[in-house]
GROMACS .gro file of C-alpha atoms in nm:
model
  283
    1MET     CA    1  -2.248  -0.172  -4.074
    2THR     CA    2  -2.282   0.103  -3.818
    3LYS     CA    3  -2.061   0.409  -3.797
    4ARG     CA    4  -1.879   0.258  -3.497
    5LYS     CA    5  -1.809  -0.059  -3.697
    6LEU     CA    6  -1.654   0.156  -3.969
    7VAL     CA    7  -1.409   0.277  -3.707
    8ALA     CA    8  -1.341  -0.069  -3.571
    9ASN     CA    9  -1.260  -0.200  -3.919
   10GLY     CA   10  -1.049   0.105  -4.011
   11LEU     CA   11  -1.246   0.159  -4.329
   12GLY     CA   12  -1.230   0.489  -4.515
   13GLU     CA   13  -1.361   0.638  -4.836
   14SER     CA   14  -1.091   0.478  -5.054
   15ASP     CA   15  -1.197   0.129  -4.936
   16PHE     CA   16  -1.563   0.193  -5.011
   17GLU     CA   17  -1.486   0.361  -5.345
   18LYS     CA   18  -1.291   0.053  -5.454
   19ALA     CA   19  -1.573  -0.173  -5.336
   20LEU     CA   20  -1.828   0.045  -5.516
   21ARG     CA   21  -1.648   0.019  -5.850
   22ILE     CA   22  -1.643  -0.360  -5.826
   23GLN     CA   23  -2.005  -0.383  -5.708
   24GLU     CA   24  -2.128  -0.159  -5.988
   25GLN     CA   25  -1.946  -0.373  -6.245
   26LEU     CA   26  -2.106  -0.685  -6.098
   27ARG     CA   27  -2.444  -0.509  -6.049
   28SER     CA   28  -2.431  -0.617  -5.687
   29PRO     CA   29  -2.733  -0.559  -5.457
   30ASP     CA   30  -2.485  -0.416  -5.203
   31VAL     CA   31  -2.437  -0.094  -5.404
   32PRO     CA   32  -2.683   0.110  -5.188
   33PHE     CA   33  -2.509  -0.010  -4.871
   34THR     CA   34  -2.167   0.104  -4.996
   35LEU     CA   35  -2.304   0.436  -5.124
   36GLY     CA   36  -2.463   0.494  -4.783
   37ASN     CA   37  -2.134   0.437  -4.601
   38LEU     CA   38  -1.955   0.681  -4.830
   39ALA     CA   39  -2.226   0.937  -4.762
   40ILE     CA   40  -2.182   0.897  -4.384
   41ILE     CA   41  -1.804   0.944  -4.405
   42TYR     CA   42  -1.831   1.263  -4.611
   43ARG     CA   43  -2.126   1.395  -4.410
   44GLU     CA   44  -1.947   1.356  -4.078
   45ARG     CA   45  -1.643   1.546  -4.204
   46GLY     CA   46  -1.873   1.843  -4.234
   47THR     CA   47  -1.680   2.069  -4.475
   48PRO     CA   48  -1.882   2.236  -4.755
   49GLU     CA   49  -1.696   2.029  -5.015
   50ASP     CA   50  -1.756   1.704  -4.830
   51LEU     CA   51  -2.123   1.787  -4.771
   52THR     CA   52  -2.165   1.839  -5.145
   53LYS     CA   53  -2.006   1.498  -5.207
   54SER     CA   54  -2.213   1.336  -4.933
   55SER     CA   55  -2.541   1.456  -5.084
   56GLN     CA   56  -2.469   1.288  -5.417
   57TYR     CA   57  -2.460   0.939  -5.268
   58PRO     CA   58  -2.798   0.940  -5.084
   59GLU     CA   59  -2.964   1.083  -5.396
   60LYS     CA   60  -2.834   0.787  -5.595
   61VAL     CA   61  -2.926   0.542  -5.318
   62LEU     CA   62  -3.275   0.689  -5.298
   63GLN     CA   63  -3.330   0.634  -5.669
   64ILE     CA   64  -3.214   0.272  -5.645
   65GLU     CA   65  -3.419   0.198  -5.332
   66GLU     CA   66  -3.740   0.348  -5.466
   67GLU     CA   67  -3.701   0.137  -5.781
   68GLN     CA   68  -3.634  -0.178  -5.577
   69TYR     CA   69  -3.874  -0.137  -5.285
   70GLY     CA   70  -4.123   0.134  -5.376
   71LYS     CA   71  -4.156   0.469  -5.201
   72MET     CA   72  -4.309   0.342  -4.874
   73HIS     CA   73  -4.018   0.137  -4.743
   74MET     CA   74  -3.804   0.184  -4.432
   75SER     CA   75  -3.480   0.190  -4.634
   76VAL     CA   76  -3.621   0.486  -4.827
   77ALA     CA   77  -3.711   0.660  -4.500
   78ILE     CA   78  -3.359   0.615  -4.359
   79THR     CA   79  -3.198   0.752  -4.675
   80LYS     CA   80  -3.431   1.052  -4.679
   81SER     CA   81  -3.350   1.116  -4.313
   82HIS     CA   82  -2.974   1.109  -4.388
   83LEU     CA   83  -3.023   1.342  -4.683
   84SER     CA   84  -3.224   1.575  -4.458
   85ILE     CA   85  -2.928   1.603  -4.219
   86ILE     CA   86  -2.700   1.697  -4.509
   87ARG     CA   87  -2.942   1.960  -4.640
   88ARG     CA   88  -2.974   2.107  -4.290
   89ARG     CA   89  -2.597   2.137  -4.258
   90GLN     CA   90  -2.588   2.299  -4.600
   91GLY     CA   91  -2.844   2.555  -4.484
   92GLU     CA   92  -3.115   2.433  -4.723
   93MET     CA   93  -3.374   2.427  -4.449
   94LYS     CA   94  -3.694   2.404  -4.653
   95GLU     CA   95  -3.576   2.092  -4.836
   96ALA     CA   96  -3.430   1.951  -4.513
   97LEU     CA   97  -3.767   1.978  -4.339
   98GLN     CA   98  -3.955   1.828  -4.633
   99LEU     CA   99  -3.720   1.528  -4.645
  100ALA     CA  100  -3.734   1.478  -4.267
  101GLU     CA  101  -4.114   1.488  -4.261
  102GLU     CA  102  -4.140   1.251  -4.557
  103ALA     CA  103  -3.905   1.009  -4.380
  104TYR     CA  104  -4.113   1.029  -4.062
  105ASP     CA  105  -4.437   0.969  -4.253
  106ILE     CA  106  -4.288   0.659  -4.418
  107SER     CA  107  -4.160   0.525  -4.085
  108LYS     CA  108  -4.504   0.567  -3.930
  109HIS     CA  109  -4.664   0.393  -4.228
  110VAL     CA  110  -4.422   0.100  -4.200
  111HIS     CA  111  -4.408   0.061  -3.821
  112GLY     CA  112  -4.661   0.291  -3.662
  113GLN     CA  113  -4.961   0.062  -3.679
  114THR     CA  114  -4.794  -0.245  -3.529
  115LYS     CA  115  -4.486  -0.120  -3.341
  116ALA     CA  116  -4.501   0.245  -3.236
  117PHE     CA  117  -4.180   0.212  -3.032
  118HIS     CA  118  -3.939   0.150  -3.318
  119PRO     CA  119  -3.587   0.298  -3.353
  120GLY     CA  120  -3.657   0.395  -3.714
  121ILE     CA  121  -3.944   0.617  -3.606
  122ALA     CA  122  -3.730   0.774  -3.333
  123ASN     CA  123  -3.445   0.848  -3.574
  124CYS     CA  124  -3.676   1.013  -3.825
  125LEU     CA  125  -3.844   1.214  -3.548
  126SER     CA  126  -3.505   1.336  -3.433
  127ALA     CA  127  -3.429   1.473  -3.781
  128VAL     CA  128  -3.765   1.652  -3.780
  129ALA     CA  129  -3.698   1.795  -3.433
  130ARG     CA  130  -3.355   1.934  -3.517
  131THR     CA  131  -3.474   2.093  -3.839
  132LYS     CA  132  -3.779   2.249  -3.673
  133ARG     CA  133  -3.558   2.384  -3.395
  134ASP     CA  134  -3.320   2.544  -3.643
  135LEU     CA  135  -3.616   2.697  -3.827
  136GLY     CA  136  -3.749   2.843  -3.502
  137HIS     CA  137  -4.058   2.618  -3.488
  138LEU     CA  138  -3.986   2.558  -3.122
  139GLU     CA  139  -4.314   2.413  -2.999
  140ASP     CA  140  -4.312   2.154  -3.277
  141ALA     CA  141  -3.943   2.082  -3.210
  142LYS     CA  142  -4.012   2.031  -2.840
  143GLU     CA  143  -4.287   1.779  -2.911
  144ALA     CA  144  -4.073   1.589  -3.163
  145PHE     CA  145  -3.772   1.570  -2.931
  146ALA     CA  146  -3.994   1.460  -2.641
  147GLU     CA  147  -4.155   1.184  -2.849
  148SER     CA  148  -3.818   1.066  -2.984
  149LEU     CA  149  -3.682   1.062  -2.629
  150LYS     CA  150  -3.979   0.856  -2.509
  151ILE     CA  151  -3.934   0.597  -2.785
  152ASN     CA  152  -3.557   0.569  -2.733
  153GLU     CA  153  -3.595   0.530  -2.356
  154GLU     CA  154  -3.853   0.255  -2.412
  155ILE     CA  155  -3.618   0.070  -2.647
  156TYR     CA  156  -3.275   0.127  -2.490
  157GLY     CA  157  -3.331   0.246  -2.133
  158LYS     CA  158  -3.197   0.576  -2.007
  159TYR     CA  159  -2.825   0.482  -2.020
  160HIS     CA  160  -2.781   0.502  -2.397
  161HIS     CA  161  -2.616   0.758  -2.625
  162LYS     CA  162  -2.932   0.803  -2.834
  163VAL     CA  163  -3.135   0.884  -2.523
  164ILE     CA  164  -2.870   1.129  -2.405
  165ALA     CA  165  -2.860   1.300  -2.745
  166GLN     CA  166  -3.237   1.356  -2.739
  167ARG     CA  167  -3.220   1.498  -2.386
  168VAL     CA  168  -2.954   1.749  -2.496
  169GLY     CA  169  -3.162   1.837  -2.801
  170LEU     CA  170  -3.472   1.893  -2.590
  171ALA     CA  171  -3.275   2.109  -2.347
  172SER     CA  172  -3.149   2.322  -2.635
  173VAL     CA  173  -3.510   2.384  -2.738
  174TYR     CA  174  -3.598   2.494  -2.385
  175ARG     CA  175  -3.308   2.739  -2.402
  176HIS     CA  176  -3.429   2.883  -2.733
  177MET     CA  177  -3.782   2.905  -2.591
  178GLY     CA  178  -3.653   3.125  -2.309
  179ILE     CA  179  -3.701   2.863  -2.036
  180PRO     CA  180  -3.344   2.843  -1.900
  181GLY     CA  181  -3.447   2.693  -1.565
  182LYS     CA  182  -3.603   2.392  -1.732
  183ALA     CA  183  -3.302   2.353  -1.963
  184GLU     CA  184  -3.064   2.373  -1.665
  185LYS     CA  185  -3.248   2.103  -1.472
  186LEU     CA  186  -3.258   1.865  -1.769
  187LEU     CA  187  -2.893   1.923  -1.861
  188LYS     CA  188  -2.766   1.866  -1.507
  189ARG     CA  189  -2.942   1.528  -1.496
  190THR     CA  190  -2.809   1.449  -1.842
  191LEU     CA  191  -2.452   1.530  -1.741
  192GLU     CA  192  -2.476   1.261  -1.472
  193LEU     CA  193  -2.583   1.009  -1.737
  194CYS     CA  194  -2.297   1.115  -1.967
  195LYS     CA  195  -2.041   1.050  -1.695
  196LYS     CA  196  -2.185   0.710  -1.611
  197VAL     CA  197  -2.166   0.587  -1.971
  198GLN     CA  198  -1.858   0.795  -2.065
  199ALA     CA  199  -2.039   0.975  -2.347
  200LYS     CA  200  -1.776   1.244  -2.388
  201GLU     CA  201  -1.921   1.406  -2.701
  202GLN     CA  202  -2.259   1.454  -2.543
  203GLU     CA  203  -2.096   1.564  -2.218
  204ALA     CA  204  -1.924   1.842  -2.413
  205ARG     CA  205  -2.255   1.941  -2.569
  206CYS     CA  206  -2.418   1.951  -2.226
  207HIS     CA  207  -2.150   2.184  -2.096
  208ARG     CA  208  -2.170   2.403  -2.408
  209VAL     CA  209  -2.547   2.444  -2.384
  210LEU     CA  210  -2.526   2.493  -2.006
  211GLY     CA  211  -2.286   2.780  -2.070
  212HIS     CA  212  -2.551   2.952  -2.280
  213VAL     CA  213  -2.818   2.872  -2.020
  214TYR     CA  214  -2.617   3.035  -1.740
  215GLU     CA  215  -2.551   3.330  -1.967
  216MET     CA  216  -2.929   3.371  -1.993
  217LEU     CA  217  -2.954   3.337  -1.614
  218ASP     CA  218  -2.696   3.617  -1.573
  219SER     CA  219  -2.446   3.382  -1.406
  220PRO     CA  220  -2.125   3.455  -1.600
  221LYS     CA  221  -1.898   3.257  -1.367
  222GLU     CA  222  -2.107   2.943  -1.416
  223ALA     CA  223  -2.121   3.007  -1.792
  224VAL     CA  224  -1.744   3.033  -1.814
  225HIS     CA  225  -1.702   2.722  -1.597
  226HIS     CA  226  -1.912   2.509  -1.834
  227TRP     CA  227  -1.760   2.656  -2.149
  228ASN     CA  228  -1.416   2.571  -2.011
  229LYS     CA  229  -1.534   2.214  -1.948
  230ALA     CA  230  -1.662   2.190  -2.305
  231LEU     CA  231  -1.343   2.347  -2.434
  232THR     CA  232  -1.130   2.085  -2.257
  233ILE     CA  233  -1.322   1.798  -2.419
  234TYR     CA  234  -1.328   1.959  -2.763
  235SER     CA  235  -0.955   2.033  -2.736
  236GLU     CA  236  -0.889   1.666  -2.668
  237TYR     CA  237  -1.060   1.585  -2.997
  238GLU     CA  238  -0.860   1.855  -3.174
  239THR     CA  239  -0.540   1.690  -3.050
  240LYS     CA  240  -0.658   1.347  -3.161
  241SER     CA  241  -0.744   1.474  -3.508
  242SER     CA  242  -0.376   1.529  -3.588
  243LYS     CA  243  -0.286   1.172  -3.487
  244VAL     CA  244  -0.575   0.959  -3.611
  245PRO     CA  245  -0.689   0.920  -3.976
  246GLN     CA  246  -0.990   1.143  -4.045
  247HIS     CA  247  -1.217   0.853  -4.140
  248SER     CA  248  -1.159   0.699  -3.797
  249GLN     CA  249  -1.327   0.995  -3.628
  250VAL     CA  250  -1.675   0.855  -3.677
  251THR     CA  251  -1.856   0.828  -3.344
  252HIS     CA  252  -2.216   0.822  -3.236
  253GLY     CA  253  -2.203   1.195  -3.163
  254ASP     CA  254  -1.965   1.464  -3.284
  255THR     CA  255  -1.670   1.384  -3.508
  256VAL     CA  256  -1.339   1.553  -3.450
  257THR     CA  257  -1.427   1.794  -3.732
  258ASN     CA  258  -1.759   1.887  -3.571
  259CYS     CA  259  -1.600   1.926  -3.228
  260THR     CA  260  -1.319   2.150  -3.345
  261GLN     CA  261  -1.561   2.365  -3.545
  262SER     CA  262  -1.715   2.461  -3.209
  263LEU     CA  263  -1.384   2.578  -3.064
  264PRO     CA  264  -1.391   2.934  -3.207
  265LEU     CA  265  -1.741   2.990  -3.068
  266ILE     CA  266  -1.639   2.878  -2.722
  267TYR     CA  267  -1.312   3.072  -2.732
  268CYS     CA  268  -1.505   3.390  -2.814
  269GLY     CA  269  -1.769   3.316  -2.551
  270LEU     CA  270  -1.489   3.299  -2.296
  271CYS     CA  271  -1.295   3.586  -2.448
  272ILE     CA  272  -1.557   3.855  -2.406
  273ARG     CA  273  -1.576   3.773  -2.034
  274ARG     CA  274  -1.203   3.823  -1.976
  275TRP     CA  275  -0.975   4.119  -1.963
  276PRO     CA  276  -0.751   4.144  -2.151
  277PRO     CA  277  -0.934   3.957  -2.429
  278VAL     CA  278  -0.777   3.633  -2.545
  279CYS     CA  279  -0.858   3.622  -2.918
  280ALA     CA  280  -0.738   3.851  -3.195
  281GLU     CA  281  -1.091   3.946  -3.298
  282HIS     CA  282  -1.159   4.114  -2.962
  283THR     CA  283  -0.816   4.267  -2.888
   0.00000   0.00000   0.00000
């Protein structure tokens, strides 16, 4: 079951915890599946407490899967990739990179010889790319994002949320590499794709990164314009978060929690370009 299907079925952690207790009593083969869904729910909430909870489930799943399938299996790769995301969000970058690279190696072993354009390989590459970017290994991150983008475009075509996410990731690397012109060009094209497929989360990310790009290009008016655009989208999610159960905020991009965590950064980015300042920290 995908994250979007979790939303459609209105399933939250209490449902999966109940299912898990029954499955463990019956020694059901579905235990790893249920553990994985619990991990996704806690991971996407993003708080330190939830991230700690979310890491416990993939560790247990990994142990079960390696016993059932051996270490070189795609299920093992997917679980390691999920655990890598959690470690990255917890700031444990060395372990995050090791897990991401191990997942990628397994995916290549399983699919690389016969089917190089496989979504599993692209997903594992994306985890490698994001971790390398956060570690400052920008050339490696650029190559990984570019390869993941190529695979996803081959599989899904250019009008797909996974393709859009990789384009935004690649643009963010260009920004960190000090190539704002290249980032600007890629993000502008990506914004057009976002609007065509109504990918609001990625549209917000495009605007947020474009704000930083225009800041680098010494175009404060453009920077503020794009930060305001991002702020509008993120604020919509903040409003929704008070009306919709938290577990329903699982999307294929940012959750409400992740979106609203970006609000203070954008507020301050706007604040320091206004007089009088608009946040308490800068008054």
